[in-house]
Coordinates of C-alpha atoms in Angstrom, one line a residue:
Chain A
M257 CA 14.0 -6.1 9.9
A258 CA 15.0 -9.7 9.7
Y259 CA 14.1 -11.9 12.7
S260 CA 16.5 -14.6 13.8
V261 CA 15.6 -18.2 13.2
K262 CA 14.9 -18.8 16.9
V263 CA 12.6 -15.7 17.1
L264 CA 10.7 -16.9 14.1
D265 CA 10.4 -20.4 15.6
H266 CA 8.9 -19.0 18.8
Y267 CA 6.8 -16.5 16.9
E268 CA 5.3 -19.1 14.6
N269 CA 5.0 -21.9 17.2
P270 CA 4.7 -20.1 20.5
R271 CA 5.0 -22.4 23.5
N272 CA 2.5 -22.3 26.4
V273 CA 0.2 -19.6 25.2
G274 CA -2.9 -18.9 27.3
S275 CA -4.0 -18.5 30.9
F276 CA -4.6 -20.6 33.9
G277 CA -8.0 -20.5 35.7
K278 CA -8.3 -17.7 38.2
E279 CA -9.0 -20.2 41.0
D280 CA -6.1 -22.6 40.1
E281 CA -4.0 -23.2 43.1
G282 CA -0.4 -21.8 43.2
V283 CA -1.0 -19.6 40.2
A284 CA 0.7 -16.2 40.3
T285 CA 0.6 -13.5 37.6
G286 CA 3.1 -11.0 36.3
M287 CA 1.8 -8.2 34.2
V288 CA 4.2 -5.8 32.5
G289 CA 4.1 -3.2 29.7
A290 CA 6.5 -1.1 27.7
P291 CA 5.2 2.4 26.8
A292 CA 7.9 2.8 24.1
C293 CA 6.3 0.1 21.9
G294 CA 2.9 -0.3 23.6
D295 CA 3.5 -4.0 24.2
V296 CA 1.7 -5.8 27.0
M297 CA 2.9 -9.1 28.4
K298 CA 1.2 -11.4 30.9
L299 CA 3.2 -14.3 32.4
Q300 CA 1.6 -16.8 34.8
I301 CA 3.4 -19.4 36.8
K302 CA 1.9 -22.4 38.5
V303 CA 4.0 -23.1 41.6
G304 CA 4.0 -26.5 43.4
K305 CA 5.6 -27.8 46.6
G306 CA 8.9 -26.4 47.6
G307 CA 8.3 -23.3 45.4
V308 CA 9.0 -25.2 42.2
I309 CA 7.4 -23.8 39.1
E310 CA 5.5 -26.7 37.5
D311 CA 4.0 -24.9 34.6
A312 CA 3.9 -21.5 32.9
K313 CA 1.7 -19.7 30.4
F314 CA 1.9 -16.4 28.6
K315 CA -0.1 -13.9 26.6
T316 CA 1.7 -11.1 24.8
Y317 CA 0.4 -8.5 22.5
G318 CA 3.4 -7.0 20.8
C319 CA 6.1 -7.6 18.2
G320 CA 7.6 -10.9 17.2
S321 CA 10.6 -10.4 19.6
A322 CA 8.3 -9.7 22.6
I323 CA 6.3 -12.8 21.8
A324 CA 9.4 -14.9 21.4
S325 CA 11.0 -13.6 24.6
S326 CA 7.9 -14.5 26.7
S327 CA 7.5 -17.8 24.9
L328 CA 11.1 -18.7 25.7
V329 CA 10.8 -17.6 29.3
T330 CA 7.8 -20.0 29.9
E331 CA 10.1 -22.9 28.8
W332 CA 13.0 -21.7 31.0
V333 CA 11.2 -21.2 34.2
K334 CA 9.6 -24.7 34.3
G335 CA 11.3 -26.9 36.8
K336 CA 13.1 -24.0 38.5
T337 CA 12.2 -22.7 42.0
V338 CA 10.8 -19.2 42.1
D339 CA 14.1 -17.9 43.4
Q340 CA 16.1 -19.7 40.6
A341 CA 13.7 -18.1 38.1
L342 CA 14.8 -14.7 39.3
D343 CA 18.3 -15.5 38.1
I344 CA 17.2 -15.4 34.5
K345 CA 18.6 -12.3 33.0
N346 CA 17.5 -10.3 30.0
T347 CA 21.0 -10.7 28.5
Q348 CA 20.5 -14.5 28.4
I349 CA 17.2 -14.1 26.6
A350 CA 18.6 -11.6 24.1
E351 CA 21.6 -13.9 23.5
E352 CA 19.5 -17.0 23.0
L353 CA 17.2 -15.3 20.5
A354 CA 19.9 -13.2 18.9
L355 CA 17.9 -10.0 19.4
P356 CA 19.2 -6.9 17.7
P357 CA 20.0 -3.9 19.9
V358 CA 16.6 -2.2 19.1
K359 CA 14.8 -5.2 20.5
I360 CA 16.7 -5.6 23.7
H361 CA 13.8 -3.9 25.5
C362 CA 11.6 -7.0 24.6
S363 CA 14.0 -9.2 26.6
I364 CA 13.9 -6.7 29.5
L365 CA 10.1 -6.9 29.5
A366 CA 10.3 -10.7 29.7
E367 CA 12.7 -10.5 32.7
D368 CA 10.5 -8.0 34.4
A369 CA 7.5 -10.3 33.8
I370 CA 9.3 -13.1 35.7
K371 CA 10.0 -10.7 38.6
A372 CA 6.4 -9.5 38.7
A373 CA 5.1 -13.0 38.7
V374 CA 7.4 -14.1 41.4
A375 CA 6.6 -11.0 43.5
D376 CA 2.9 -11.8 43.1
Y377 CA 3.5 -15.4 44.2
K378 CA 5.5 -14.3 47.3
K379 CA 2.8 -11.8 48.2
K380 CA 0.1 -14.4 48.0
H381 CA 2.3 -16.9 49.8
V382 CA 3.0 -14.5 52.7
D383 CA -0.7 -13.6 52.9
Q384 CA -1.5 -17.3 53.2
A385 CA 1.1 -18.0 55.8
A386 CA -0.1 -15.0 57.8
G387 CA -3.7 -16.0 57.4
Chain B
M207 CA 15.1 32.2 10.7
D208 CA 17.0 30.7 13.6
F209 CA 17.9 27.0 13.5
N210 CA 18.1 26.6 17.3
T211 CA 14.6 27.8 18.0
D212 CA 12.0 25.3 19.4
H213 CA 9.2 23.9 17.2
F214 CA 6.6 26.2 18.6
S215 CA 8.6 29.4 18.1
L216 CA 9.5 28.3 14.6
F217 CA 5.8 28.6 13.7
E218 CA 5.3 31.6 16.0
L219 CA 2.8 29.6 18.2
P220 CA 2.5 29.6 22.0
A221 CA 4.2 26.5 23.6
R222 CA 0.9 24.9 24.7
F223 CA -0.8 21.6 24.2
R224 CA -4.1 23.2 23.1
L225 CA -3.3 24.2 19.5
D226 CA -4.9 26.1 16.8
A227 CA -4.5 23.4 14.2
P228 CA -5.6 25.4 11.1
L229 CA -3.1 28.1 12.1
L230 CA -0.3 25.5 12.4
D231 CA -1.3 24.1 9.0
G232 CA -1.3 27.6 7.4
R233 CA 2.1 28.6 8.9
Y234 CA 3.6 25.2 7.9
L235 CA 2.5 25.6 4.2
E236 CA 3.7 29.2 4.1
M237 CA 7.1 28.3 5.5
Q238 CA 7.4 25.1 3.4
S239 CA 6.8 27.1 0.2
R240 CA 9.4 29.7 1.3
V241 CA 12.2 27.1 1.9
H242 CA 11.3 24.4 -0.6
P243 CA 14.4 23.2 -2.5
D244 CA 12.5 23.6 -5.8
R245 CA 12.7 27.4 -5.4
F246 CA 16.5 27.2 -5.2
T247 CA 17.3 25.2 -8.3
G248 CA 19.1 28.1 -9.8
A249 CA 20.9 29.1 -6.6
G250 CA 24.4 28.2 -5.5
D251 CA 25.4 24.9 -3.7
A252 CA 25.5 26.4 -0.2
E253 CA 22.1 28.0 -0.6
R254 CA 20.5 24.9 -2.0
R255 CA 21.9 22.8 0.9
L256 CA 20.6 25.3 3.4
S257 CA 17.1 25.3 1.9
L258 CA 17.1 21.5 2.1
Q259 CA 18.1 21.6 5.7
W260 CA 15.4 24.1 6.4
A261 CA 12.7 22.2 4.6
T262 CA 13.7 19.1 6.7
R263 CA 13.6 21.1 9.9
V264 CA 10.2 22.6 9.2
N265 CA 8.8 19.3 8.3
E266 CA 10.1 17.6 11.4
A267 CA 8.7 20.4 13.6
Y268 CA 5.3 20.2 11.9
Q269 CA 5.1 16.4 12.3
T270 CA 6.0 16.7 16.0
L271 CA 3.4 19.4 16.7
K272 CA 0.6 18.0 14.5
K273 CA -0.1 14.8 16.4
P274 CA -1.3 15.3 20.0
L275 CA 0.8 12.6 21.6
S276 CA 4.1 13.7 20.1
R277 CA 3.2 17.3 20.9
A278 CA 2.7 16.4 24.5
R279 CA 5.9 14.5 24.6
Y280 CA 7.7 17.4 23.1
L281 CA 6.3 19.8 25.6
L282 CA 7.5 17.6 28.4
H283 CA 10.9 17.4 26.7
L284 CA 11.1 21.2 26.5
A285 CA 10.4 21.3 30.3
D286 CA 13.2 18.7 30.8
H287 CA 10.7 16.2 32.1
D288 CA 11.6 12.6 31.2
V289 CA 8.6 10.5 30.1
G290 CA 10.7 7.5 31.0
S291 CA 9.2 5.5 28.2
E292 CA 12.2 3.4 27.5
N293 CA 12.5 1.6 30.8
N294 CA 9.4 2.4 32.7
V295 CA 7.6 -0.9 32.6
L296 CA 6.0 -0.6 36.0
M297 CA 2.7 0.6 34.8
P298 CA -0.2 0.3 37.3
N299 CA -1.5 -3.2 37.3
D300 CA -5.2 -2.3 36.7
F301 CA -4.2 -0.3 33.6
L302 CA -2.3 -3.2 32.2
V303 CA -5.2 -5.6 32.9
E304 CA -7.5 -3.3 31.1
Q305 CA -5.1 -3.0 28.2
M306 CA -4.9 -6.8 28.0
E307 CA -8.7 -7.1 28.0
W308 CA -8.9 -4.5 25.2
R309 CA -6.4 -6.4 23.1
E310 CA -8.0 -9.8 23.7
A311 CA -11.4 -8.3 22.6
V312 CA -9.8 -6.9 19.4
A313 CA -8.0 -10.2 18.7
E314 CA -11.2 -12.3 19.3
A315 CA -13.3 -10.0 17.0
R316 CA -10.7 -10.1 14.3
T317 CA -10.4 -13.9 14.4
A318 CA -14.2 -14.2 14.3
G319 CA -14.3 -11.7 11.5
E320 CA -16.9 -9.6 13.4
H321 CA -16.5 -6.3 11.7
H322 CA -19.5 -4.8 13.5
E323 CA -17.9 -5.6 16.9
L324 CA -14.6 -4.0 15.8
E325 CA -16.5 -0.9 14.8
H326 CA -18.1 -0.8 18.2
L327 CA -14.7 -1.2 19.9
H328 CA -13.3 1.5 17.6
H329 CA -16.1 3.9 18.6
R330 CA -15.6 3.2 22.3
L331 CA -11.8 3.7 22.0
Q332 CA -12.1 7.0 20.1
H333 CA -14.4 8.3 22.8
D334 CA -11.9 7.2 25.5
I335 CA -9.0 8.7 23.7
G336 CA -10.8 12.0 23.3
K337 CA -11.4 12.2 27.0
R338 CA -7.8 11.3 27.8
Y339 CA -6.5 14.1 25.6
E340 CA -8.9 16.6 27.3
E341 CA -7.5 15.5 30.6
L342 CA -3.9 15.8 29.3
A343 CA -4.6 19.3 28.0
A344 CA -5.8 20.4 31.5
L345 CA -2.8 18.9 33.1
L346 CA -0.3 20.5 30.7
D347 CA -1.9 23.9 30.1
D348 CA -3.9 24.6 33.2
A349 CA -2.6 22.7 36.2
H350 CA 1.0 22.5 34.8
D351 CA 1.3 19.1 36.6
L352 CA 4.1 17.5 34.6
E353 CA 4.4 14.4 36.7
Q354 CA 0.7 13.5 36.1
A355 CA 1.0 14.6 32.5
A356 CA 3.9 12.2 31.9
D357 CA 1.9 9.4 33.4
R358 CA -1.1 10.1 31.1
V359 CA 1.4 10.3 28.1
R360 CA 2.7 6.8 29.0
R361 CA -0.8 5.5 29.1
L362 CA -1.7 7.1 25.8
M363 CA 1.4 5.4 24.2
F364 CA -0.3 2.1 24.9
I365 CA -3.7 3.3 23.7
E366 CA -2.4 4.8 20.4
K367 CA -0.8 1.4 19.8
L368 CA -4.1 -0.3 20.5
L369 CA -5.8 2.0 18.0
V370 CA -3.3 1.0 15.3
E371 CA -4.0 -2.7 16.1
L372 CA -7.7 -2.0 15.9
D373 CA -7.4 -0.2 12.6
E374 CA -5.4 -3.0 11.2
A375 CA -8.0 -5.5 12.4
M376 CA -10.8 -3.6 10.7
I377 CA -8.8 -3.5 7.4
A378 CA -8.1 -7.2 7.7
C379 CA -11.8 -7.9 8.2
E380 CA -12.8 -6.0 5.1
E381 CA -10.4 -7.9 2.8

C-alpha cells in the first residue's frame, strides 16, 4: 500500500520520539493498544502551569500510519491545555495524514492515547490536590 | 457436501480448541484431492466452477483451523461472542507496559545486532505463548468461559504480532 507524503515524512523523521524521566514533574502517560494489528502506543505529556502541555513524547511499535499518527499528535498537543487536547479528533488526524480507510484505526489509537494521557494527568492531579 | 456447514463439521471434527492436528491434516488432504479443479478438467463448466468453489472453501476452513489463534477466534465467532478486536483499545495497562518492554528489548537487540539475545527472547516468548494457549484451551474447552477466553485471545493477538517482529529481527541480524 502506498503511504501519503505526510505519513512518510513523519515515519522517516518522527517528531518527539522517546520518554520522559519517570520522576519528571507534570508528566502523564497514556498507553493504548489495538489487538487488530497488535500495535502499541505510548504518549507522554509534560504539563506545566495552568494545565498547559509544554512538551510531548511518544513511542509506538506498529505500522507507518500508527507511527505517523502519534508523531503528529505530539506536535498538535504542544501549547494546548489538557482540555483543549481532548478536542483533537481522530478524523482530523486521518485527514491531515490522508489515511486510507483501512488505517483509520491508527488515528483512533492516537486519539485514545491523548485521552489516556490526559486521564492519567487528571488522576495524578486530583491525587495531589487531595494529598 | 454442504456449503453452509461450519469449518469443524466440514472436516468431521468436534468443535473444540484442542485439536487432533494430524487428523485435520489428513482430512484436509483427502478432501482437497477429491475437490481439486485438476480432477475436473474434462467436466462441464458448472462442475468445474463448483469444484473451484469447494477447493477454496476447504482451503479457507483448513487455514482457519490450523493456526491456534484463528481457531480460537473462530470458536468464539461460532458462539456469537465478539472478540471486539477492532475497537477494543482499552487493554489492561500492565499488559501494555509489558508489551512495550518486550518490543523495546527486541528493537534494542536488533539495533545492536545481538543475535544471541534475540534467540534468548525468542525462547522466552515461545515458552510464554505455549502457556497462554494451554490456558486458552482450558477456558474454551473445559470452563467454557467465553468472556475470559476473548480477553486471552486479544492478548495473544499482540503476542503473535510480537513473535513476527522477533522473527523478522532474527532474520535481519543473520543478513
